[in-house]
PDB file of C-alpha atoms in Angstrom:
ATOM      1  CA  UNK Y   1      30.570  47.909 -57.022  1.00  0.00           C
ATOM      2  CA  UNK Y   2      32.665  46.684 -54.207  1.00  0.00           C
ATOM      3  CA  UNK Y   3      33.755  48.160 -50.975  1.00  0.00           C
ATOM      4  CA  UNK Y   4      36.810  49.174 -50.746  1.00  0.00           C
ATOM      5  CA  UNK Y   5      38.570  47.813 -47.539  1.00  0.00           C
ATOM      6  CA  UNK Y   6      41.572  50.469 -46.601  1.00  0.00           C
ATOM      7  CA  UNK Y   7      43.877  50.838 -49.801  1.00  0.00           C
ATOM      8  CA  UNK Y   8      42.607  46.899 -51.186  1.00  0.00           C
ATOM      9  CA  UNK Y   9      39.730  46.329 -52.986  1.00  0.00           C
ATOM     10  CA  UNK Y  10      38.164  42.937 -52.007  1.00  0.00           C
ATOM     11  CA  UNK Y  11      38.875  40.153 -54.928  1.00  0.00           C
ATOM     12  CA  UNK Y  12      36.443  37.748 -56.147  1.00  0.00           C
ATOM     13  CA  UNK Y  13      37.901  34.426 -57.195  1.00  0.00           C
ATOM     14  CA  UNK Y  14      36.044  32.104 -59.603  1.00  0.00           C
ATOM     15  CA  UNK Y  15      37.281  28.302 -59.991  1.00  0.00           C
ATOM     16  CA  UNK Y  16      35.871  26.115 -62.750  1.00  0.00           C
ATOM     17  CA  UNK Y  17      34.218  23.216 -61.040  1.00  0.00           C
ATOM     18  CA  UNK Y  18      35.058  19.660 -62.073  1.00  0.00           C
ATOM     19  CA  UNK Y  19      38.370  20.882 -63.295  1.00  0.00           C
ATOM     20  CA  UNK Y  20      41.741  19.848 -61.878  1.00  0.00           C
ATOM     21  CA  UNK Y  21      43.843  23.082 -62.110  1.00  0.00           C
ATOM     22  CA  UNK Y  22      47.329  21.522 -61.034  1.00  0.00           C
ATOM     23  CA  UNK Y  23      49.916  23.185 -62.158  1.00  0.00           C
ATOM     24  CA  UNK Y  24      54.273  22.313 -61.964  1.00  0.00           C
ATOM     25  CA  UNK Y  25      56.578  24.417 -61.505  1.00  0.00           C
ATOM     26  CA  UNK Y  26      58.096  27.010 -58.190  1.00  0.00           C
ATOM     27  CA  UNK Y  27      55.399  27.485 -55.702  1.00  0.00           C
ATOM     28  CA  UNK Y  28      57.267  30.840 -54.862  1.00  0.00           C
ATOM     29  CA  UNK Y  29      57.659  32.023 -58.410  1.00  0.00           C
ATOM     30  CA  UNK Y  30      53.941  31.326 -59.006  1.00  0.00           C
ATOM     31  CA  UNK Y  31      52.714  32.870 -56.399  1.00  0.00           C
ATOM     32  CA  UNK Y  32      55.080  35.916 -57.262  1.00  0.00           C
ATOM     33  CA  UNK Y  33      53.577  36.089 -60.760  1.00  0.00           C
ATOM     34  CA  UNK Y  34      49.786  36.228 -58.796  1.00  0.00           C
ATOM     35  CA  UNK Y  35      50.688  38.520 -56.531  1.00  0.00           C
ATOM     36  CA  UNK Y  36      51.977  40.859 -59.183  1.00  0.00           C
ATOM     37  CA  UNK Y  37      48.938  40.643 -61.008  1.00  0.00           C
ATOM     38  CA  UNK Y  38      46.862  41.102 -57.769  1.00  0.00           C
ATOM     39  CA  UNK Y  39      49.022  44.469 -56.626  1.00  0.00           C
ATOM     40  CA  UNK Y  40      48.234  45.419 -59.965  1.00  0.00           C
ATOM     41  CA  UNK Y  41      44.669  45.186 -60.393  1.00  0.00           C
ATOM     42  CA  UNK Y  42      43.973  46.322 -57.178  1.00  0.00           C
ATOM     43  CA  UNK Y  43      46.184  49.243 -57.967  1.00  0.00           C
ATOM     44  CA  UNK Y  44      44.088  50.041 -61.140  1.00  0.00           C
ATOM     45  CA  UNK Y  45      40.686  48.660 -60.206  1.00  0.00           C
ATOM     46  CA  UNK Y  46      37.851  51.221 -59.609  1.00  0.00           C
ATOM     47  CA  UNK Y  47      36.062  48.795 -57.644  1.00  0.00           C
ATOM     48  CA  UNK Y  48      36.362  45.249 -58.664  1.00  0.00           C
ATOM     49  CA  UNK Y  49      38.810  42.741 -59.062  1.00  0.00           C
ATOM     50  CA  UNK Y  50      38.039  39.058 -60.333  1.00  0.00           C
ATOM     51  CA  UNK Y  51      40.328  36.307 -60.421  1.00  0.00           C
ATOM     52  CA  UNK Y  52      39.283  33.072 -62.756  1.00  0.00           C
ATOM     53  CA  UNK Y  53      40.593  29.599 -62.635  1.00  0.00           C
ATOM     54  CA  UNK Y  54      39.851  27.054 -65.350  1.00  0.00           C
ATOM     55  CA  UNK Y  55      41.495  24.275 -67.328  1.00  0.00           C
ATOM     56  CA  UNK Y  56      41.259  22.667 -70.768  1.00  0.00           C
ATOM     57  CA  UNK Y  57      43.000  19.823 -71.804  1.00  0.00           C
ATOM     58  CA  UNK Y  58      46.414  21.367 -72.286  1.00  0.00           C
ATOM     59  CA  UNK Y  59      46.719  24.439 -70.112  1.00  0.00           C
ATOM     60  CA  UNK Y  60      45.393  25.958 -66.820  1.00  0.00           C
ATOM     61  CA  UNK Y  61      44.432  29.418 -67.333  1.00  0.00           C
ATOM     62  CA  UNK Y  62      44.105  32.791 -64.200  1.00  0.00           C
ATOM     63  CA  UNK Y  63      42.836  35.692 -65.698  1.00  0.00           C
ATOM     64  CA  UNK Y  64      43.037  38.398 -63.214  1.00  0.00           C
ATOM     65  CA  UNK Y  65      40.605  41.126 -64.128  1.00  0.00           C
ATOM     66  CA  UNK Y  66      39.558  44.390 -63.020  1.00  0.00           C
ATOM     67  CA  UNK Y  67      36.870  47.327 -63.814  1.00  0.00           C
ATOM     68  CA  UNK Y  68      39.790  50.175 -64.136  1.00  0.00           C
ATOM     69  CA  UNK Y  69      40.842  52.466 -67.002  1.00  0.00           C
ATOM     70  CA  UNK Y  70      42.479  49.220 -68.956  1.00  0.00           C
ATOM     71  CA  UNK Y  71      45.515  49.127 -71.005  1.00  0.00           C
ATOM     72  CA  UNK Y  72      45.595  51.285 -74.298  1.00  0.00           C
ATOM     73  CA  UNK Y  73      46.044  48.511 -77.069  1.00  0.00           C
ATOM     74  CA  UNK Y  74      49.036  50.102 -78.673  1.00  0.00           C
ATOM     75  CA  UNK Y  75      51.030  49.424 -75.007  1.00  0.00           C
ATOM     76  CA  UNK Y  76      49.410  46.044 -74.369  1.00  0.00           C
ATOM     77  CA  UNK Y  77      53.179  44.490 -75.273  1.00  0.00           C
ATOM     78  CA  UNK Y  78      55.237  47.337 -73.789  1.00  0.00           C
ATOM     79  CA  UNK Y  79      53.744  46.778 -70.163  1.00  0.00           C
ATOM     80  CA  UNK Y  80      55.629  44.034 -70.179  1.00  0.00           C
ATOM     81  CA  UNK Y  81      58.886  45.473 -70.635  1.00  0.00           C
ATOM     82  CA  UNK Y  82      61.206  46.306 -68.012  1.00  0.00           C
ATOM     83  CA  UNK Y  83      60.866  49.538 -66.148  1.00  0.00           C
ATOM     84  CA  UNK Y  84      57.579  50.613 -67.778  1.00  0.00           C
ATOM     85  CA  UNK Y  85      55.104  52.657 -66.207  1.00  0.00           C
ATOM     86  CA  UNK Y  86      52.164  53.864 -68.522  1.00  0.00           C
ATOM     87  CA  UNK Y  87      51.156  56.230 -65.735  1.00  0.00           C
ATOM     88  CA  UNK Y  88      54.393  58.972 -65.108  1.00  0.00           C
ATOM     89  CA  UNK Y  89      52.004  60.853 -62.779  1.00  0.00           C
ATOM     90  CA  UNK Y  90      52.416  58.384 -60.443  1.00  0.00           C
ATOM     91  CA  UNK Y  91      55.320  58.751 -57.920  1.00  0.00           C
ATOM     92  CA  UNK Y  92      57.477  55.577 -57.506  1.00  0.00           C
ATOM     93  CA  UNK Y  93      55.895  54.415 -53.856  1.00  0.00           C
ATOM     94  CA  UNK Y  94      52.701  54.551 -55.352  1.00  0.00           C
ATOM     95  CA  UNK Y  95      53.275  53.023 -58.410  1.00  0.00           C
ATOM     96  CA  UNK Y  96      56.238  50.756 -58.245  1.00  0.00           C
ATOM     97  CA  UNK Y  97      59.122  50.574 -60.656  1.00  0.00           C
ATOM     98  CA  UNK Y  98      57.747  49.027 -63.657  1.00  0.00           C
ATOM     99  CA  UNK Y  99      59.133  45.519 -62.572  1.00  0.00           C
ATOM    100  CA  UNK Y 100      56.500  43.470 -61.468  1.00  0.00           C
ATOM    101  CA  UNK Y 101      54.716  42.603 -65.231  1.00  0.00           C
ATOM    102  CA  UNK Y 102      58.275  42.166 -66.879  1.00  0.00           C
ATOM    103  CA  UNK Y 103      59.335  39.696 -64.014  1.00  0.00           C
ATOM    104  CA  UNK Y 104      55.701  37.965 -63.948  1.00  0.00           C
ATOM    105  CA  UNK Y 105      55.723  37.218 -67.854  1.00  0.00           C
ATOM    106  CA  UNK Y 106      59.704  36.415 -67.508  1.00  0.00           C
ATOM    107  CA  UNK Y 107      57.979  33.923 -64.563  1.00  0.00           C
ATOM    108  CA  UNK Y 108      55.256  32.842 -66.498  1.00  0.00           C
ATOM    109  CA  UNK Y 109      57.591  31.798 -69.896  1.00  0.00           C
ATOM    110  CA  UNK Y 110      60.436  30.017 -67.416  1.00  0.00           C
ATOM    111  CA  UNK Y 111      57.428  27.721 -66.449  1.00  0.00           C
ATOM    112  CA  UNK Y 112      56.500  26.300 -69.899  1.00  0.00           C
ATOM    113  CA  UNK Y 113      53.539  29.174 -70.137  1.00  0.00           C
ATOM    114  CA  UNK Y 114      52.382  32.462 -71.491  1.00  0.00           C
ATOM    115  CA  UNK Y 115      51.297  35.873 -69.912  1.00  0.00           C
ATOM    116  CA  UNK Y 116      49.085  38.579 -71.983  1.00  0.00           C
ATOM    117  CA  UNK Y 117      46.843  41.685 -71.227  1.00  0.00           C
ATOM    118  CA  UNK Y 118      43.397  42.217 -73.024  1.00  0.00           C
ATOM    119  CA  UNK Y 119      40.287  43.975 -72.254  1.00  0.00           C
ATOM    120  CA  UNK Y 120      37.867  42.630 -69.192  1.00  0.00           C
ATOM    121  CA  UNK Y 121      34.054  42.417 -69.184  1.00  0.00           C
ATOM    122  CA  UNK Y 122      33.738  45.838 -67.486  1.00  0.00           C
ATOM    123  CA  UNK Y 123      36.362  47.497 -69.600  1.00  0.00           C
ATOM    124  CA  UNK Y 124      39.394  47.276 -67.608  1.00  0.00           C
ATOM    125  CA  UNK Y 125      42.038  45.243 -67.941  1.00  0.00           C
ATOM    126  CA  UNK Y 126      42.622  41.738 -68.083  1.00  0.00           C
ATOM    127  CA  UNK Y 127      45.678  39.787 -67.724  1.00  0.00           C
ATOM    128  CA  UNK Y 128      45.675  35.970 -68.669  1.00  0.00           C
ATOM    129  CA  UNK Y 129      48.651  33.243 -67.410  1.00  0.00           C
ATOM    130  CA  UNK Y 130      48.183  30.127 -69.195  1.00  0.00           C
ATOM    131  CA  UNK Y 131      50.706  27.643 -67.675  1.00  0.00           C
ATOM    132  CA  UNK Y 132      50.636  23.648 -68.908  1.00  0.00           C
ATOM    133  CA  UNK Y 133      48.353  21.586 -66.720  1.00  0.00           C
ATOM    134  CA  UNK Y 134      49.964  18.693 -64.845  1.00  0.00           C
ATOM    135  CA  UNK Y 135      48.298  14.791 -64.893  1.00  0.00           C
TER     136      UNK Y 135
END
C-alpha cells in the first residue's frame, strides 16, 4: 500500500511501450478530463492510484484506477450525471459538487471519445477515456 503524502496519495502511471499514444483535440480540456479523474481517485483511493496508457489501432485508452470502495453497478451511469454525489455524507468542500465526471465525459464525447466506470484489479473503481488515436 502506498504512502500517503499530506491529503494525495502518490499515483503510479503505466505507459504501454512501443505505442504512440497521440491524441487531437484541447490540451486544456484534456488535461481537465485527467485531472478530474485524478481528484477523484485520489479522493476515493485507500491507498493506491494507477494511471494506464495504451493504444490499439483505433483508440488511445487512460484508465485511471484506484483500490477504494468502487462504484455500486446500479450508479455506474448516474455518476456521470450532473450534480451527483453518491456519498451525501460528504460536505461540499470535501467532496465537490458533483461536476467534475459530468463535465469530463461531456469532455471526453466533444473529442470524438468515450468515458466509463468499471471495477479495478483491487476492487475499486476504474474509469476508462478512450479518445481516437492521431497518425
Amino acid at each position: 500500500m502506498s504512502q500517503r503524502t499530506g491529503d494525495r496519495i502518490p499515483v503510479e502511471v503505466v505507459v504501454a511501450e512501443g505505442d504512440s499514444c497521440e491524441v487531437g483535440g484541447s490540451r486544456g480540456q484534456l488535461a481537465r478530463v485527467i485531472g478530474n479523474l485524478l481528484d477523484n481517485a485520489q479522493r476515493h483511493a485507500a491507498g493506491s492510484v494507477v494511471v494506464t496508457v495504451a493504444a490499439d489501432r483505433r483508440d488511445v485508452r487512460v484508465e485511471v484506477a484506484d483500490d477504494g470502495a468502487g462504484v455500486p453497478e446500479g450508479e455506474r451511469e448516474r455518476i456521470f450525471e450532473r450534480f451527483v454525489r453518491l456519498d451525501d455524507a460528504r460536505s461540499r468542500d470535501d467532496g465537490g459538487a458533483g461536476l467534475g465526471l459530468a463535465l469530463a465525459r461531456d469532455i471526453a464525447v466533444r473529442h470524438g471519445g468515450t468515458l466509463t466506470v468499471g471495477t479495478s484489479r483491487p476492487g475499486g473503481a476504474a474509469f476508462t477515456l478512450r479518445l481516437p488515436r492521431q497518425g
